[in-house]
mmCIF file of C-alpha atoms and ligand atoms in Angstrom:
data_model
loop_
_atom_site.group_PDB
_atom_site.id
_atom_site.type_symbol
_atom_site.label_atom_id
_atom_site.label_comp_id
_atom_site.label_asym_id
_atom_site.label_seq_id
_atom_site.Cartn_x
_atom_site.Cartn_y
_atom_site.Cartn_z
ATOM 1 C CA MET A 1 8.467 8.586 -3.352
ATOM 2 C CA LYS A 2 7.167 9.963 -6.602
ATOM 3 C CA VAL A 3 7.108 7.663 -9.629
ATOM 4 C CA THR A 4 9.150 10.234 -11.551
ATOM 5 C CA GLU A 5 12.015 9.711 -9.067
ATOM 6 C CA ALA A 6 12.145 6.021 -10.037
ATOM 7 C CA PHE A 7 12.916 6.926 -13.663
ATOM 8 C CA LYS A 8 16.095 8.650 -12.489
ATOM 9 C CA LYS A 9 17.607 5.405 -11.187
ATOM 10 C CA GLY A 10 18.969 4.562 -14.613
ATOM 11 C CA LYS A 11 17.289 1.159 -14.941
ATOM 12 C CA PRO A 12 13.843 0.130 -16.124
ATOM 13 C CA THR A 13 11.129 0.515 -13.521
ATOM 14 C CA LEU A 14 9.014 -2.427 -12.458
ATOM 15 C CA SER A 15 5.404 -1.966 -11.441
ATOM 16 C CA PHE A 16 2.341 -4.047 -10.730
ATOM 17 C CA GLU A 17 -1.352 -3.279 -11.010
ATOM 18 C CA PHE A 18 -3.946 -4.867 -8.741
ATOM 19 C CA PHE A 19 -7.695 -4.503 -8.504
ATOM 20 C CA PRO A 20 -9.583 -4.439 -5.183
ATOM 21 C CA PRO A 21 -11.159 -7.876 -4.722
ATOM 22 C CA LYS A 22 -14.830 -8.308 -3.938
ATOM 23 C CA SER A 23 -14.885 -11.331 -1.615
ATOM 24 C CA ARG A 24 -13.079 -12.113 1.665
ATOM 25 C CA ASP A 25 -11.362 -15.124 0.068
ATOM 26 C CA GLN A 26 -10.047 -13.016 -2.788
ATOM 27 C CA GLU A 27 -8.891 -10.379 -0.312
ATOM 28 C CA LYS A 28 -6.981 -13.003 1.640
ATOM 29 C CA LYS A 29 -5.396 -14.168 -1.588
ATOM 30 C CA LEU A 30 -4.386 -10.639 -2.597
ATOM 31 C CA PHE A 31 -2.500 -10.155 0.685
ATOM 32 C CA GLU A 32 -0.520 -13.288 -0.202
ATOM 33 C CA VAL A 33 0.021 -12.204 -3.821
ATOM 34 C CA ILE A 34 1.409 -8.803 -2.764
ATOM 35 C CA ALA A 35 3.710 -10.505 -0.229
ATOM 36 C CA GLN A 36 4.941 -12.904 -2.934
ATOM 37 C CA LEU A 37 5.555 -10.182 -5.527
ATOM 38 C CA LYS A 38 7.179 -7.795 -3.049
ATOM 39 C CA LYS A 39 10.412 -9.784 -3.339
ATOM 40 C CA PHE A 40 10.831 -8.423 -6.877
ATOM 41 C CA ASP A 41 11.188 -4.948 -5.338
ATOM 42 C CA PRO A 42 8.705 -3.051 -7.535
ATOM 43 C CA ASP A 43 9.192 0.687 -7.927
ATOM 44 C CA PHE A 44 5.463 1.211 -7.543
ATOM 45 C CA VAL A 45 2.230 -0.690 -7.233
ATOM 46 C CA SER A 46 -1.056 0.661 -8.552
ATOM 47 C CA VAL A 47 -4.626 -0.077 -7.528
ATOM 48 C CA THR A 48 -7.546 0.297 -9.914
ATOM 49 C CA TYR A 49 -10.682 2.308 -9.250
ATOM 50 C CA GLY A 50 -13.905 0.587 -10.251
ATOM 51 C CA ALA A 51 -17.106 1.590 -11.947
ATOM 52 C CA MET A 52 -19.408 4.212 -10.422
ATOM 53 C CA GLY A 53 -17.002 4.944 -7.607
ATOM 54 C CA THR A 54 -18.034 1.703 -5.917
ATOM 55 C CA THR A 55 -14.484 0.683 -5.136
ATOM 56 C CA ARG A 56 -13.336 4.035 -3.731
ATOM 57 C CA GLU A 57 -13.203 2.696 -0.182
ATOM 58 C CA LYS A 58 -11.563 -0.523 -1.298
ATOM 59 C CA THR A 59 -9.091 1.199 -3.607
ATOM 60 C CA PHE A 60 -8.040 3.496 -0.787
ATOM 61 C CA PHE A 61 -7.890 0.580 1.671
ATOM 62 C CA TRP A 62 -5.438 -1.316 -0.579
ATOM 63 C CA VAL A 63 -3.421 1.789 -1.365
ATOM 64 C CA ASN A 64 -3.028 2.329 2.376
ATOM 65 C CA GLU A 65 -2.084 -1.324 3.008
ATOM 66 C CA ILE A 66 0.451 -1.268 0.184
ATOM 67 C CA LYS A 67 2.079 1.832 1.627
ATOM 68 C CA HIS A 68 1.968 1.141 5.345
ATOM 69 C CA LYS A 69 1.833 -2.641 5.668
ATOM 70 C CA TYR A 70 4.120 -3.652 2.791
ATOM 71 C CA GLY A 71 6.273 -0.525 2.575
ATOM 72 C CA LEU A 72 5.748 -0.301 -1.190
ATOM 73 C CA GLU A 73 5.012 2.858 -3.198
ATOM 74 C CA PRO A 74 1.330 3.009 -4.128
ATOM 75 C CA VAL A 75 -0.264 4.694 -7.113
ATOM 76 C CA ALA A 76 -3.976 5.334 -6.596
ATOM 77 C CA HIS A 77 -6.092 5.244 -9.745
ATOM 78 C CA LEU A 78 -8.747 7.988 -9.779
ATOM 79 C CA THR A 79 -11.468 8.372 -12.378
ATOM 80 C CA CYS A 80 -14.037 10.961 -13.465
ATOM 81 C CA VAL A 81 -16.867 8.416 -13.111
ATOM 82 C CA ALA A 82 -19.635 9.432 -10.714
ATOM 83 C CA SER A 83 -17.501 12.064 -8.940
ATOM 84 C CA THR A 84 -18.074 15.783 -8.668
ATOM 85 C CA GLY A 85 -15.173 18.188 -8.308
ATOM 86 C CA ASP A 86 -15.913 18.308 -4.565
ATOM 87 C CA ASP A 87 -15.765 14.499 -4.355
ATOM 88 C CA ILE A 88 -12.376 14.527 -6.075
ATOM 89 C CA SER A 89 -11.157 17.256 -3.691
ATOM 90 C CA ARG A 90 -12.149 15.088 -0.710
ATOM 91 C CA GLN A 91 -10.405 12.078 -2.245
ATOM 92 C CA LEU A 92 -7.240 14.108 -2.736
ATOM 93 C CA GLU A 93 -7.333 15.170 0.923
ATOM 94 C CA GLU A 94 -7.776 11.558 1.980
ATOM 95 C CA LEU A 95 -4.889 10.322 -0.162
ATOM 96 C CA GLU A 96 -2.666 13.140 1.065
ATOM 97 C CA LYS A 97 -3.409 12.203 4.686
ATOM 98 C CA MET A 98 -2.379 8.614 3.922
ATOM 99 C CA GLY A 99 0.928 9.886 2.594
ATOM 100 C CA VAL A 100 0.123 8.844 -0.992
ATOM 101 C CA GLU A 101 2.117 10.832 -3.549
ATOM 102 C CA ASN A 102 1.082 9.248 -6.845
ATOM 103 C CA ILE A 103 -2.156 9.191 -8.813
ATOM 104 C CA LEU A 104 -3.015 7.635 -12.171
ATOM 105 C CA ALA A 105 -5.674 10.036 -13.469
ATOM 106 C CA LEU A 106 -8.233 8.472 -15.804
ATOM 107 C CA ARG A 107 -11.592 9.181 -17.296
ATOM 108 C CA GLY A 108 -12.738 5.690 -16.325
ATOM 109 C CA ASP A 109 -14.845 3.121 -18.089
ATOM 110 C CA PRO A 110 -18.622 3.279 -18.006
ATOM 111 C CA PRO A 111 -20.244 0.664 -15.759
ATOM 112 C CA GLU A 112 -21.219 -2.666 -17.344
ATOM 113 C CA GLY A 113 -24.385 -2.363 -19.396
ATOM 114 C CA GLN A 114 -23.929 1.364 -20.056
ATOM 115 C CA ALA A 115 -23.000 2.036 -23.672
ATOM 116 C CA GLY A 116 -21.082 5.294 -23.348
ATOM 117 C CA PHE A 117 -19.470 7.489 -20.736
ATOM 118 C CA ILE A 118 -21.914 9.889 -19.074
ATOM 119 C CA PRO A 119 -20.089 12.810 -17.462
ATOM 120 C CA PRO A 120 -21.370 13.437 -13.932
ATOM 121 C CA ALA A 121 -22.942 16.806 -13.098
ATOM 122 C CA ASN A 122 -20.282 19.168 -11.691
ATOM 123 C CA GLY A 123 -17.635 16.647 -12.650
ATOM 124 C CA PHE A 124 -15.263 15.992 -15.546
ATOM 125 C CA LYS A 125 -15.748 14.416 -18.936
ATOM 126 C CA LEU A 126 -12.104 13.828 -19.860
ATOM 127 C CA ALA A 127 -8.995 12.686 -18.028
ATOM 128 C CA LYS A 128 -7.214 15.901 -19.015
ATOM 129 C CA GLU A 129 -9.799 17.917 -17.053
ATOM 130 C CA LEU A 130 -9.221 15.723 -13.993
ATOM 131 C CA ILE A 131 -5.458 16.162 -14.416
ATOM 132 C CA SER A 132 -5.767 19.975 -14.635
ATOM 133 C CA PHE A 133 -8.030 19.997 -11.585
ATOM 134 C CA ILE A 134 -5.612 17.924 -9.475
ATOM 135 C CA LYS A 135 -2.647 20.025 -10.615
ATOM 136 C CA LYS A 136 -4.475 23.164 -9.497
ATOM 137 C CA ARG A 137 -5.768 21.790 -6.193
ATOM 138 C CA LYS A 138 -2.821 19.656 -5.105
ATOM 139 C CA PRO A 139 0.198 20.278 -7.313
ATOM 140 C CA SER A 140 2.391 18.060 -5.143
ATOM 141 C CA PHE A 141 0.810 14.846 -6.491
ATOM 142 C CA CYS A 142 2.805 13.091 -9.191
ATOM 143 C CA LEU A 143 0.352 12.272 -11.973
ATOM 144 C CA GLY A 144 0.359 9.560 -14.608
ATOM 145 C CA CYS A 145 -2.144 8.935 -17.387
ATOM 146 C CA ALA A 146 -3.248 6.160 -19.748
ATOM 147 C CA GLY A 147 -2.007 5.714 -23.320
ATOM 148 C CA PHE A 148 -3.327 3.455 -26.066
ATOM 149 C CA PRO A 149 -0.843 1.840 -28.462
ATOM 150 C CA GLU A 150 -3.679 0.750 -30.757
ATOM 151 C CA GLY A 151 -5.651 3.947 -30.184
ATOM 152 C CA HIS A 152 -8.540 4.338 -27.746
ATOM 153 C CA PRO A 153 -11.674 2.698 -29.197
ATOM 154 C CA GLY A 154 -13.510 6.035 -28.873
ATOM 155 C CA ALA A 155 -10.860 8.096 -30.699
ATOM 156 C CA PRO A 156 -11.632 9.111 -34.275
ATOM 157 C CA SER A 157 -8.066 8.372 -35.478
ATOM 158 C CA LEU A 158 -4.592 7.487 -34.216
ATOM 159 C CA THR A 159 -3.504 11.070 -34.859
ATOM 160 C CA ALA A 160 -6.369 12.450 -32.771
ATOM 161 C CA ASP A 161 -5.615 9.890 -30.062
ATOM 162 C CA THR A 162 -1.977 11.042 -29.907
ATOM 163 C CA ASP A 163 -3.069 14.705 -29.794
ATOM 164 C CA TYR A 164 -5.379 13.885 -26.882
ATOM 165 C CA LEU A 165 -2.516 12.192 -25.068
ATOM 166 C CA LYS A 166 -0.348 15.274 -25.611
ATOM 167 C CA GLN A 167 -3.129 17.375 -24.048
ATOM 168 C CA LYS A 168 -3.011 15.158 -20.934
ATOM 169 C CA ILE A 169 0.757 15.643 -20.700
ATOM 170 C CA ASP A 170 0.386 19.410 -21.205
ATOM 171 C CA ALA A 171 -2.228 19.413 -18.433
ATOM 172 C CA GLY A 172 0.308 17.900 -16.029
ATOM 173 C CA ALA A 173 0.693 14.108 -16.502
ATOM 174 C CA GLU A 174 4.334 13.175 -16.032
ATOM 175 C CA TYR A 175 4.370 9.646 -17.421
ATOM 176 C CA VAL A 176 2.165 7.295 -19.409
ATOM 177 C CA ILE A 177 1.178 3.695 -18.710
ATOM 178 C CA THR A 178 -0.133 1.960 -21.797
ATOM 179 C CA GLN A 179 -3.107 -0.250 -22.289
ATOM 180 C CA LEU A 180 -2.177 -3.904 -22.779
ATOM 181 C CA PHE A 181 -1.032 -5.064 -26.210
ATOM 182 C CA PHE A 182 0.132 -8.438 -27.443
ATOM 183 C CA ASP A 183 2.255 -7.329 -30.359
ATOM 184 C CA ASN A 184 5.191 -5.060 -29.511
ATOM 185 C CA ARG A 185 4.980 -3.389 -32.909
ATOM 186 C CA TYR A 186 1.928 -1.469 -31.666
ATOM 187 C CA TYR A 187 4.010 -0.103 -28.782
ATOM 188 C CA PHE A 188 6.973 0.822 -30.995
ATOM 189 C CA ASP A 189 4.722 2.644 -33.496
ATOM 190 C CA PHE A 190 2.927 4.381 -30.625
ATOM 191 C CA VAL A 191 6.189 5.631 -29.119
ATOM 192 C CA LYS A 192 7.203 6.953 -32.546
ATOM 193 C CA ARG A 193 3.863 8.770 -32.949
ATOM 194 C CA CYS A 194 4.219 10.242 -29.468
ATOM 195 C CA GLY A 195 7.766 11.420 -30.222
ATOM 196 C CA LYS A 196 6.560 13.180 -33.365
ATOM 197 C CA ALA A 197 3.759 14.824 -31.381
ATOM 198 C CA GLY A 198 6.309 16.223 -28.904
ATOM 199 C CA ILE A 199 5.522 13.829 -26.032
ATOM 200 C CA LYS A 200 8.734 13.458 -24.058
ATOM 201 C CA VAL A 201 7.599 11.757 -20.835
ATOM 202 C CA PRO A 202 8.344 8.064 -20.113
ATOM 203 C CA ILE A 203 5.870 5.682 -21.765
ATOM 204 C CA ILE A 204 5.685 2.462 -19.755
ATOM 205 C CA PRO A 205 4.343 -0.549 -21.635
ATOM 206 C CA GLY A 206 1.528 -2.413 -19.869
ATOM 207 C CA LEU A 207 1.677 -6.200 -20.152
ATOM 208 C CA MET A 208 -0.829 -8.861 -19.247
ATOM 209 C CA PRO A 209 -0.018 -12.576 -19.258
ATOM 210 C CA ILE A 210 -2.764 -14.694 -20.725
ATOM 211 C CA THR A 211 -4.096 -16.978 -18.033
ATOM 212 C CA ASN A 212 -7.685 -17.165 -19.184
ATOM 213 C CA LEU A 213 -8.726 -16.790 -22.814
ATOM 214 C CA LYS A 214 -12.350 -15.935 -21.981
ATOM 215 C CA GLN A 215 -11.208 -13.152 -19.636
ATOM 216 C CA ILE A 216 -8.751 -11.774 -22.212
ATOM 217 C CA LYS A 217 -11.492 -11.718 -24.858
ATOM 218 C CA ARG A 218 -13.766 -9.766 -22.497
ATOM 219 C CA ILE A 219 -11.005 -7.276 -21.618
ATOM 220 C CA THR A 220 -9.892 -6.738 -25.212
ATOM 221 C CA GLU A 221 -13.502 -6.185 -26.287
ATOM 222 C CA VAL A 222 -13.581 -3.162 -23.976
ATOM 223 C CA CYS A 223 -10.080 -1.799 -24.576
ATOM 224 C CA GLY A 224 -9.789 -2.636 -28.280
ATOM 225 C CA ALA A 225 -6.438 -4.499 -28.111
ATOM 226 C CA THR A 226 -5.836 -7.007 -30.902
ATOM 227 C CA ILE A 227 -5.491 -10.677 -29.979
ATOM 228 C CA PRO A 228 -2.992 -12.356 -32.322
ATOM 229 C CA GLY A 229 -4.282 -15.517 -33.997
ATOM 230 C CA ASP A 230 -1.520 -17.676 -32.526
ATOM 231 C CA LEU A 231 -1.864 -16.455 -28.928
ATOM 232 C CA LYS A 232 -1.444 -19.217 -26.358
ATOM 233 C CA ILE A 233 -2.382 -19.412 -22.687
ATOM 234 C CA GLY A 234 0.581 -19.020 -20.326
ATOM 235 C CA ALA A 235 3.565 -16.848 -19.609
ATOM 236 C CA GLU A 236 5.603 -17.569 -22.767
ATOM 237 C CA HIS A 237 4.125 -14.832 -24.945
ATOM 238 C CA THR A 238 4.465 -12.115 -22.281
ATOM 239 C CA LEU A 239 7.966 -13.333 -21.469
ATOM 240 C CA SER A 240 9.118 -12.847 -25.051
ATOM 241 C CA GLN A 241 7.348 -9.451 -25.213
ATOM 242 C CA ALA A 242 9.108 -8.371 -21.991
ATOM 243 C CA ARG A 243 12.504 -9.592 -23.256
ATOM 244 C CA GLU A 244 12.204 -7.638 -26.491
ATOM 245 C CA LEU A 245 10.942 -4.485 -24.774
ATOM 246 C CA LEU A 246 13.783 -4.513 -22.245
ATOM 247 C CA LYS A 247 16.321 -5.102 -25.012
ATOM 248 C CA ILE A 248 15.038 -2.076 -26.902
ATOM 249 C CA GLY A 249 15.355 0.024 -23.730
ATOM 250 C CA VAL A 250 11.875 0.813 -22.408
ATOM 251 C CA PRO A 251 11.589 3.072 -19.316
ATOM 252 C CA GLY A 252 9.891 0.287 -17.370
ATOM 253 C CA LEU A 253 7.462 -2.615 -17.416
ATOM 254 C CA HIS A 254 4.002 -2.451 -15.876
ATOM 255 C CA PHE A 255 2.231 -5.750 -15.261
ATOM 256 C CA PHE A 256 -1.543 -6.111 -15.068
ATOM 257 C CA VAL A 257 -1.272 -8.810 -12.432
ATOM 258 C CA MET A 258 -4.975 -9.776 -12.294
ATOM 259 C CA ASN A 259 -4.269 -10.546 -8.623
ATOM 260 C CA GLN A 260 -2.275 -13.705 -9.433
ATOM 261 C CA ALA A 261 1.373 -14.094 -8.442
ATOM 262 C CA GLU A 262 1.903 -16.648 -11.204
ATOM 263 C CA PRO A 263 2.806 -16.240 -14.058
ATOM 264 C CA ILE A 264 4.332 -12.805 -13.223
ATOM 265 C CA SER A 265 6.798 -14.467 -10.825
ATOM 266 C CA SER A 266 8.014 -16.895 -13.449
ATOM 267 C CA ILE A 267 8.444 -14.093 -16.014
ATOM 268 C CA LEU A 268 10.307 -11.837 -13.589
ATOM 269 C CA THR A 269 12.710 -14.481 -12.368
ATOM 270 C CA GLN A 270 13.756 -14.844 -16.008
ATOM 271 C CA VAL A 271 13.915 -11.276 -17.279
ATOM 272 C CA PHE A 272 14.123 -8.532 -14.789
ATOM 273 C CA PRO A 273 17.640 -7.171 -14.309
ATOM 274 C CA ARG A 274 17.483 -6.355 -10.604
HETATM 275 P P1 FAD B 1 -9.391 10.236 -21.855
HETATM 276 O O1 FAD B 1 -7.981 10.483 -22.182
HETATM 277 O O2 FAD B 1 -10.189 11.324 -21.271
HETATM 278 O O3 FAD B 1 -10.111 9.708 -23.170
HETATM 279 C C1 FAD B 1 -11.476 9.329 -23.141
HETATM 280 C C2 FAD B 1 -12.076 9.372 -24.533
HETATM 281 O O4 FAD B 1 -12.168 10.731 -24.974
HETATM 282 C C3 FAD B 1 -11.250 8.658 -25.590
HETATM 283 O O5 FAD B 1 -12.121 8.109 -26.545
HETATM 284 C C4 FAD B 1 -10.426 9.773 -26.217
HETATM 285 O O6 FAD B 1 -10.098 9.458 -27.554
HETATM 286 C C5 FAD B 1 -11.396 10.939 -26.129
HETATM 287 N N1 FAD B 1 -10.717 12.236 -25.928
HETATM 288 C C6 FAD B 1 -9.649 12.501 -25.140
HETATM 289 N N2 FAD B 1 -9.338 13.809 -25.208
HETATM 290 C C7 FAD B 1 -10.228 14.391 -26.044
HETATM 291 C C8 FAD B 1 -10.417 15.700 -26.517
HETATM 292 N N3 FAD B 1 -9.607 16.707 -26.156
HETATM 293 N N4 FAD B 1 -11.445 15.934 -27.380
HETATM 294 C C9 FAD B 1 -12.260 14.939 -27.776
HETATM 295 N N5 FAD B 1 -12.125 13.659 -27.350
HETATM 296 C C10 FAD B 1 -11.124 13.392 -26.508
HETATM 297 N N6 FAD B 1 -10.616 2.471 -15.948
HETATM 298 C C11 FAD B 1 -11.258 2.504 -14.763
HETATM 299 O O7 FAD B 1 -12.484 2.681 -14.721
HETATM 300 N N7 FAD B 1 -10.562 2.332 -13.578
HETATM 301 C C12 FAD B 1 -9.223 2.124 -13.563
HETATM 302 O O8 FAD B 1 -8.624 1.979 -12.488
HETATM 303 C C13 FAD B 1 -8.513 2.078 -14.806
HETATM 304 N N8 FAD B 1 -7.177 1.891 -14.865
HETATM 305 C C14 FAD B 1 -6.510 1.914 -16.062
HETATM 306 C C15 FAD B 1 -5.124 1.755 -16.110
HETATM 307 C C16 FAD B 1 -4.438 1.802 -17.321
HETATM 308 C C17 FAD B 1 -2.938 1.625 -17.334
HETATM 309 C C18 FAD B 1 -5.156 1.996 -18.537
HETATM 310 C C19 FAD B 1 -4.426 2.031 -19.844
HETATM 311 C C20 FAD B 1 -6.535 2.140 -18.518
HETATM 312 C C21 FAD B 1 -7.237 2.107 -17.289
HETATM 313 N N9 FAD B 1 -8.628 2.266 -17.222
HETATM 314 C C22 FAD B 1 -9.275 2.262 -16.010
HETATM 315 C C23 FAD B 1 -9.411 2.374 -18.458
HETATM 316 C C24 FAD B 1 -9.689 3.826 -18.862
HETATM 317 O O9 FAD B 1 -10.395 4.497 -17.871
HETATM 318 C C25 FAD B 1 -10.516 3.757 -20.147
HETATM 319 O O10 FAD B 1 -9.744 3.284 -21.201
HETATM 320 C C26 FAD B 1 -11.273 5.004 -20.533
HETATM 321 O O11 FAD B 1 -12.209 4.662 -21.550
HETATM 322 C C27 FAD B 1 -10.384 6.118 -21.074
HETATM 323 O O12 FAD B 1 -9.685 6.691 -20.071
HETATM 324 P P2 FAD B 1 -8.598 7.858 -20.336
HETATM 325 O O13 FAD B 1 -8.087 8.233 -19.012
HETATM 326 O O14 FAD B 1 -7.646 7.450 -21.368
HETATM 327 O O15 FAD B 1 -9.583 8.980 -20.884
#
């Protein structure tokens, strides 16, 4: 089922994001985490795509498991990093054969140690180019894209950032999943900016519970999200964010699970109106 179908159900969507683990132990754990979180009946489950295309096989492995072993709807992340147009075409064929209908189309982050994004030869330098390419090659895929409530760190201004997002929607993205944020005001302002720019697609807030301060600092350094001074480890902060967002009437909640069933389980048992 396409993600866009889930928005028609008349209730907020629920989705989870996993990353493909590196070790056997972590893989074993992820099988358990997916089984534990399946009981919350997510509308879709996305799998990240790592630096330099190194996780392509693993991303596709988990996407396939999620679809065929767990019977959940997968969203495969695809990036412009280290892929030519021909590589992307092959990946689209592979996903289509698996029965995957949803792709989150991204530019991708440069690999660790590399300062900026280097567009591959015969590839794409922006997510909007990847989106246009997929729309042309395989229009049946339902495409999502990334949005940045605090602005992408590489964008010259919030206005430019919103214009760039509009270009991704015009190229064919049908919904937005946001980067994590810890203060809902960033999301509310972002949605307002998007509305003014003529962006009408659902904008799903991305939430990440704080389980490890060091990890959060590393992630926010890359994505530019602000850490509030009074942020505490645990589910409480995300729980109150989720409560407020649902009250205001967001189209869905997307959780960056970091491959841990807790604290997502404890948040969902308290807030999600299933
Ligand atoms: P783009 O929209 O192409 O933007 C890239 C840069 O170019 C930005 O600085 C933007 O301001 C600028 N830009 C955009 N359009 C224009 C234009 N027309 N003219 C000039 N400049 C422009 N990364 C991964 O590597 N793998 C993943 O699986 C992954 N999953 C993610 C999931 C979510 C929900 C989110 C929010 C992010 C994810 N990322 C992932 C991170 C993402 O790849 C990075 O944030 C990346 O730096 C930007 O990707 P984008 O798709 O937004 O790129």
